PDB file of C-alpha atoms in Angstrom:
ATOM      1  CA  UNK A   1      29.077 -58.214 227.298  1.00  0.00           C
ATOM      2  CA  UNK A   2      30.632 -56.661 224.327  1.00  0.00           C
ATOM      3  CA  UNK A   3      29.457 -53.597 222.680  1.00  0.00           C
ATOM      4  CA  UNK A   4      28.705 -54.484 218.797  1.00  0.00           C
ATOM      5  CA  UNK A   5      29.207 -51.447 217.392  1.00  0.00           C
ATOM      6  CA  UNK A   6      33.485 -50.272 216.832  1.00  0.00           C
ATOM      7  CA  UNK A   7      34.796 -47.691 219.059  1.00  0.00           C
ATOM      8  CA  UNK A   8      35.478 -44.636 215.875  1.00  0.00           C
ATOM      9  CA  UNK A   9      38.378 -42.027 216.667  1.00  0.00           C
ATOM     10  CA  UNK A  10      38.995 -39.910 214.405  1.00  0.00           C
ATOM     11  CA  UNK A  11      42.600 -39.664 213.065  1.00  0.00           C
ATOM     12  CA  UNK A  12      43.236 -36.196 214.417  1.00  0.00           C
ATOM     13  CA  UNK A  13      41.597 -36.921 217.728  1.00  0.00           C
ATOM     14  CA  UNK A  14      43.581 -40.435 218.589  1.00  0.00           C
ATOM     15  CA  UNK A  15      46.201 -39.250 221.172  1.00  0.00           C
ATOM     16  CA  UNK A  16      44.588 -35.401 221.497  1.00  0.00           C
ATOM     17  CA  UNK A  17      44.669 -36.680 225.255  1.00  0.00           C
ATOM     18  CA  UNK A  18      46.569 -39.142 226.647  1.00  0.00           C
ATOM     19  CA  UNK A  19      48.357 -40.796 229.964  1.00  0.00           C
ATOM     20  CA  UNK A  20      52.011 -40.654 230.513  1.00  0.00           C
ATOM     21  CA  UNK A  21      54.251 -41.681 232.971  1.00  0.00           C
ATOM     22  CA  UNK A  22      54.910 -38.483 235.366  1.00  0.00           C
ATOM     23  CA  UNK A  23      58.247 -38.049 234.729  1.00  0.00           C
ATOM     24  CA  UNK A  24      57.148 -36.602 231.430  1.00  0.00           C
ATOM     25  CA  UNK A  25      55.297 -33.692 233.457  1.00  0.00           C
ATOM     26  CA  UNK A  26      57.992 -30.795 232.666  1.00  0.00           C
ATOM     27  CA  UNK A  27      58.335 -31.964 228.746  1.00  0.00           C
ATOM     28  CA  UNK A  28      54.403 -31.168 228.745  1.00  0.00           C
ATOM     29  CA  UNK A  29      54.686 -28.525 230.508  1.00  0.00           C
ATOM     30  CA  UNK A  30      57.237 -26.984 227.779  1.00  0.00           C
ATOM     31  CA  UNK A  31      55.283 -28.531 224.884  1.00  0.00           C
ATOM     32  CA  UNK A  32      52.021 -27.464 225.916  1.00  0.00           C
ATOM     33  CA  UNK A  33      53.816 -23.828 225.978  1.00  0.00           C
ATOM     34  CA  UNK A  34      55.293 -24.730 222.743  1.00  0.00           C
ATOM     35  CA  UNK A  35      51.946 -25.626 220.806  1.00  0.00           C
ATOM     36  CA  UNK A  36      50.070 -22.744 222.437  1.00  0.00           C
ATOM     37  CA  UNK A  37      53.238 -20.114 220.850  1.00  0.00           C
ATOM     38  CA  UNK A  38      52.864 -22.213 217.044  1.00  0.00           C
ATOM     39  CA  UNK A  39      49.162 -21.806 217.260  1.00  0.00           C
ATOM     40  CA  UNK A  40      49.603 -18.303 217.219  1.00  0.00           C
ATOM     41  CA  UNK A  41      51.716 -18.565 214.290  1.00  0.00           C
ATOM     42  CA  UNK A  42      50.409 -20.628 212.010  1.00  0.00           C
ATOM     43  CA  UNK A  43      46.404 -19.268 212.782  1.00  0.00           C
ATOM     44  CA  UNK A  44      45.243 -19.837 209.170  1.00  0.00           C
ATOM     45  CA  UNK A  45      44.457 -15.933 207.852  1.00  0.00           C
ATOM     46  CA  UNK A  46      40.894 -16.484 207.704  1.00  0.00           C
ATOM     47  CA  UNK A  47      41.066 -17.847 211.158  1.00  0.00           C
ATOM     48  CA  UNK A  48      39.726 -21.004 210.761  1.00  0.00           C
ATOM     49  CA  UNK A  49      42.077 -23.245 211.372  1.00  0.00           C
ATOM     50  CA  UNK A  50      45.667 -23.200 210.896  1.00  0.00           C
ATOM     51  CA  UNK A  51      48.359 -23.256 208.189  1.00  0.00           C
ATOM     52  CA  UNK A  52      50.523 -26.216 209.634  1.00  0.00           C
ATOM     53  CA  UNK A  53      50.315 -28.499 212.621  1.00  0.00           C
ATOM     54  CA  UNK A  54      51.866 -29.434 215.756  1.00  0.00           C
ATOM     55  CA  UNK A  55      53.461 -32.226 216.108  1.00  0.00           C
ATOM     56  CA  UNK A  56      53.595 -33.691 219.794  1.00  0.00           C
ATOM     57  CA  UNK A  57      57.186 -35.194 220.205  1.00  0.00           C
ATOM     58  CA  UNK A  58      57.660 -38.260 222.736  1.00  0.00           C
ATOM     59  CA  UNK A  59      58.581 -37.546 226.054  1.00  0.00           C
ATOM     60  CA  UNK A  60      61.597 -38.794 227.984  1.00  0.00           C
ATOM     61  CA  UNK A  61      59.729 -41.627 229.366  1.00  0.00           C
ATOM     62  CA  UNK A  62      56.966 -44.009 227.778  1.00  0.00           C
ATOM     63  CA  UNK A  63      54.366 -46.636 229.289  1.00  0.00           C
ATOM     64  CA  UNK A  64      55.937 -48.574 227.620  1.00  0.00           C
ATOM     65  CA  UNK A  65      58.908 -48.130 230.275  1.00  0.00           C
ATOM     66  CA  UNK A  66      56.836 -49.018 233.082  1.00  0.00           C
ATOM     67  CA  UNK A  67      56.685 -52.582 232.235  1.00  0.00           C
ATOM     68  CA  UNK A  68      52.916 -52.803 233.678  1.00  0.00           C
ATOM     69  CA  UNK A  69      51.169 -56.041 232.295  1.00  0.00           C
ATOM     70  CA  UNK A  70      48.085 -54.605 229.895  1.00  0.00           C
ATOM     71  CA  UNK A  71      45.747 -56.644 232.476  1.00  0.00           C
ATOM     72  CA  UNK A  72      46.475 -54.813 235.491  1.00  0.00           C
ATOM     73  CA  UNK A  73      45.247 -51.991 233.401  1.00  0.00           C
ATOM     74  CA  UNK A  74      42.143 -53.413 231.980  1.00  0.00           C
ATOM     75  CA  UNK A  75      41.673 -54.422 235.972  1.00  0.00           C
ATOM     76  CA  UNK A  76      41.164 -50.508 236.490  1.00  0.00           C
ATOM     77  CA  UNK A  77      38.684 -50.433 234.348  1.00  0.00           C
ATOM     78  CA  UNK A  78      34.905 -50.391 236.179  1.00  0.00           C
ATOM     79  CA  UNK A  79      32.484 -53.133 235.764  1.00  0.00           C
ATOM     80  CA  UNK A  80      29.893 -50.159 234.273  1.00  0.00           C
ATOM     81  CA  UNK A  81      32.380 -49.243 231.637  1.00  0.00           C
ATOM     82  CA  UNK A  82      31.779 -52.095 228.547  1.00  0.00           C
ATOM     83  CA  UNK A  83      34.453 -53.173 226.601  1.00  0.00           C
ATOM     84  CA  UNK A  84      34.207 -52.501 222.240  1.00  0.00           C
ATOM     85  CA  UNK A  85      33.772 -55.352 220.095  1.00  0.00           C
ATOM     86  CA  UNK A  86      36.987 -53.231 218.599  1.00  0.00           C
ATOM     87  CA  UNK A  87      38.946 -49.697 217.942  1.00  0.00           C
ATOM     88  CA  UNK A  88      39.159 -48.251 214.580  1.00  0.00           C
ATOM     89  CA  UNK A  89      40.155 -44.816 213.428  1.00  0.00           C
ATOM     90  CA  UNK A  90      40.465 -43.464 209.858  1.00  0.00           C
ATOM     91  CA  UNK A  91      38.332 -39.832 208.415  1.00  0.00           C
ATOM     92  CA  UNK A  92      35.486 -39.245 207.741  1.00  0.00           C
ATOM     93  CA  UNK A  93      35.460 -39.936 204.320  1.00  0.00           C
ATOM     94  CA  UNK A  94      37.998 -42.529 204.154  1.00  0.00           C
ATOM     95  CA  UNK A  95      38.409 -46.417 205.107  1.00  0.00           C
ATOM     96  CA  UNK A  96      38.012 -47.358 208.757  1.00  0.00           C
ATOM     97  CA  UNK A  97      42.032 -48.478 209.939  1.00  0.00           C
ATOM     98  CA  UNK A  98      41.678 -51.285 213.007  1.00  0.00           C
ATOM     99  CA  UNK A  99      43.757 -50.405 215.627  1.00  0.00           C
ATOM    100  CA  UNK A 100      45.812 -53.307 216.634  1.00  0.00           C
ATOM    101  CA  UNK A 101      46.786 -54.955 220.176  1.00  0.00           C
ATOM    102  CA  UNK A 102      44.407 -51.972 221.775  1.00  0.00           C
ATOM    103  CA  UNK A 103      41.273 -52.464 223.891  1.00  0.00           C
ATOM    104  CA  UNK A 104      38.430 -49.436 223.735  1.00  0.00           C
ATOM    105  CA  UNK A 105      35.832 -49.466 226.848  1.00  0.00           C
ATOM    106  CA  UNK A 106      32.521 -46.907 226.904  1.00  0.00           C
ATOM    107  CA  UNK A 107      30.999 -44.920 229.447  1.00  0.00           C
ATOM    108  CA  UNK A 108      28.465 -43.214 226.795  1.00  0.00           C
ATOM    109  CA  UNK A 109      29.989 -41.322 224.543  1.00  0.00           C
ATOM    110  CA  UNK A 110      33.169 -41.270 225.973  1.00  0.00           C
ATOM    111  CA  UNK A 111      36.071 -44.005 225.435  1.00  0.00           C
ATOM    112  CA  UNK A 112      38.979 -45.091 226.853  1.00  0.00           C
ATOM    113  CA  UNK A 113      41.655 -46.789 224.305  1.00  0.00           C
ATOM    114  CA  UNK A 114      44.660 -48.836 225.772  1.00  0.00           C
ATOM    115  CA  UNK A 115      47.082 -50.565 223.714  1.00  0.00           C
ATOM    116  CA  UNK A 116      49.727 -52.972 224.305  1.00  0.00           C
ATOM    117  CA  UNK A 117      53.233 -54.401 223.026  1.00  0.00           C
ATOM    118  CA  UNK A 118      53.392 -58.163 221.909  1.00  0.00           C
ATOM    119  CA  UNK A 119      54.737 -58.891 225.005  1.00  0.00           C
ATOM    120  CA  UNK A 120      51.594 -57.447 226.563  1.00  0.00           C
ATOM    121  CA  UNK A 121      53.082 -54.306 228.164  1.00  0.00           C
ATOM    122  CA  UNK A 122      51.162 -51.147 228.423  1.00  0.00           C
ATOM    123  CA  UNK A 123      51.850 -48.895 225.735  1.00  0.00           C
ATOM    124  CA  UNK A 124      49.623 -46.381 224.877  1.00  0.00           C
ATOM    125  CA  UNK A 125      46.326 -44.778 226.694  1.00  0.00           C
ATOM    126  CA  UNK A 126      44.483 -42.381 224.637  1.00  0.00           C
ATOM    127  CA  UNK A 127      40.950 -40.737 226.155  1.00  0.00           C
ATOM    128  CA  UNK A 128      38.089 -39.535 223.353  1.00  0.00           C
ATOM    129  CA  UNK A 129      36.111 -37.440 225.244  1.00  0.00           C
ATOM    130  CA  UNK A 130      31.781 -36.727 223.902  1.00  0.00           C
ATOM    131  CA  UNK A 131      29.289 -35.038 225.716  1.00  0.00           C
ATOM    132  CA  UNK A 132      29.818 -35.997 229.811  1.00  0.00           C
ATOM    133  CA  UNK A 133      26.522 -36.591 231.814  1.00  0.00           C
ATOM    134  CA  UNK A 134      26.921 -37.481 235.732  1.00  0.00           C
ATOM    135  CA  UNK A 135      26.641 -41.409 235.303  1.00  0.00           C
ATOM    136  CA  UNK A 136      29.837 -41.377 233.011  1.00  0.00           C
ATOM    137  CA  UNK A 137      32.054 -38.717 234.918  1.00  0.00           C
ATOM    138  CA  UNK A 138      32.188 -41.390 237.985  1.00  0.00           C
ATOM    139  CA  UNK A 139      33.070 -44.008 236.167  1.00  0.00           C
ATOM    140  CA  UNK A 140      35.900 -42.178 234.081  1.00  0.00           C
ATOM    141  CA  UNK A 141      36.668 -40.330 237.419  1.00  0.00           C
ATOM    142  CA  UNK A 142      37.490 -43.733 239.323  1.00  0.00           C
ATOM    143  CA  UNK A 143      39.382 -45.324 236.738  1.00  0.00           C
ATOM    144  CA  UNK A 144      41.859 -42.315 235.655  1.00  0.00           C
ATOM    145  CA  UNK A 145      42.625 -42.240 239.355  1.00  0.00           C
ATOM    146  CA  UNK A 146      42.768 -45.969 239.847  1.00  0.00           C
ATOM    147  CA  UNK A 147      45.493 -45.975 237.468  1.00  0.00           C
ATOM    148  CA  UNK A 148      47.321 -43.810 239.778  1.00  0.00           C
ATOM    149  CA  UNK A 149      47.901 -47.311 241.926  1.00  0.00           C
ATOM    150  CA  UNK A 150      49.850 -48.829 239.167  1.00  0.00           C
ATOM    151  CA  UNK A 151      52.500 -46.271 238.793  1.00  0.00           C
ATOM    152  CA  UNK A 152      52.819 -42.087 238.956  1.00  0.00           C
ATOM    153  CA  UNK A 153      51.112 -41.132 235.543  1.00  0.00           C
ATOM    154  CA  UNK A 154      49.285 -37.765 234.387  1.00  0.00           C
ATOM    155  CA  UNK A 155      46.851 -37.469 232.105  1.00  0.00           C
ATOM    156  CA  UNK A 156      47.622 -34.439 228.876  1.00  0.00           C
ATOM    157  CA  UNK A 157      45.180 -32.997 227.033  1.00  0.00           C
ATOM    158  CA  UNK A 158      47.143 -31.086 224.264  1.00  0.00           C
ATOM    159  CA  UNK A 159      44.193 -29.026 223.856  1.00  0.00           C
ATOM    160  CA  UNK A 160      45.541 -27.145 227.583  1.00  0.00           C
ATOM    161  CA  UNK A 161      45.348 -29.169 230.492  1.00  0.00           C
ATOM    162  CA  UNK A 162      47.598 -31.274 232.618  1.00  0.00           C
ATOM    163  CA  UNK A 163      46.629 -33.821 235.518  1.00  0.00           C
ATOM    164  CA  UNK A 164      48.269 -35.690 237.962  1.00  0.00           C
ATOM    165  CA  UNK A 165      46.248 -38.920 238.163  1.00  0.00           C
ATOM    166  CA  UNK A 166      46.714 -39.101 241.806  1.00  0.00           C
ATOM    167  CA  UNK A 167      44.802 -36.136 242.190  1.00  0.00           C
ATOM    168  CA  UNK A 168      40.663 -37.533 241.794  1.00  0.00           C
ATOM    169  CA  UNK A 169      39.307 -34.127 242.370  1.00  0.00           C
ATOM    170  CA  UNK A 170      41.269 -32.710 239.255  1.00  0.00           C
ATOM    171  CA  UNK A 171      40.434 -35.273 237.415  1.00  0.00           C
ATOM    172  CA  UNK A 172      36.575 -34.648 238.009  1.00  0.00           C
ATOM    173  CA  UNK A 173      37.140 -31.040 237.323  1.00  0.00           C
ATOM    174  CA  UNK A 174      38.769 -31.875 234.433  1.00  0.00           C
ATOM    175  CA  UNK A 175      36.142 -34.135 233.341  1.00  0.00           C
ATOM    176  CA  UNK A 176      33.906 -31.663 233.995  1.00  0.00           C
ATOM    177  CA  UNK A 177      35.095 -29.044 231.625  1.00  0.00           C
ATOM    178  CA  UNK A 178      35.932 -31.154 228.469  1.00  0.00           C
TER     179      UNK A 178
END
């Protein structure tokens, strides 16, 4: 059963935390070093916000470069997490945007987002994390470490935080705390 109502990320949120292959684990390492030092720099002088903003440059390896068939991924998925009639992003005060070739599944108010190349390759996960209650940590929980049986990926939150998917108990803890 299909969810009517759009899975809405906003466009600064879409990618804020995302799953990579682990071979990108030491370029995240050094740019989640990187954006913590231009934070610092660019805090606005009021301290709200800040003057410019990071931008995350691609690692040395994609998903993309797995060559894992989207549907093995959308296999990962649990039964208890239902798929979005669709994925949009845009602003708030602006026109919705459709993102194409990309799937969005709900546990609450939390979404998974997985997109794929026109020959159906995995290409891009992205996580939008709301408020976490017990029933939707397990179901996250088991598929960010299912996805560990597909290939060695991490998970990056650019916000700070950096998990091998193998690892279900720092996922949880993880899931926990955003």
């Amino acid at each position: 059963m299909l969810f009517r109502k759009p899975v809405w990320v906003h466009e600064d949120d879409l990618g804020t935390v995302q799953v990579l292959p682990m071979a990108c684990w030491n370029d995240c390492v050094d740019q989640l070093g990187s954006i913590e030092e231009f934070a610092e720099r660019h805090e606005a002088p009021d301290g709200l916000g800040w003057t410019k903003m990071y931008e995350i440059q691609p690692g040395p390896k994609s998903l993309e470069d797995l060559s894992i068939k989207v549907g093995k991924v959308k296999g990962m998925v649990p039964l208890v997490m239902r798929p979005a009639r669709k994925a949009v992003t845009g602003t708030y005060s602006g026109p919705d945007e459709p993102l194409e070739r990309t799937a969005a599944y709900r546990a609450g108010g939390n979404a998974v987002l997985v997109s794929w190349s026109e020959d159906h390759r995995w290409t891009w996960l992205s996580f939008s994390a709301g408020h976490m209650t017990p029933w939707q940590l397990g179901p996250l929980s088991i598929f960010f470490h299912r996805l560990s049986s597909l290939a060695a990926v991490l998970l990056v939150d650019w916000r700070g935080a950096l998990i091998d998917l193998s690892d279900h108990k720092a996922i949880v803890r993880y899931l926990k705390d955003s």
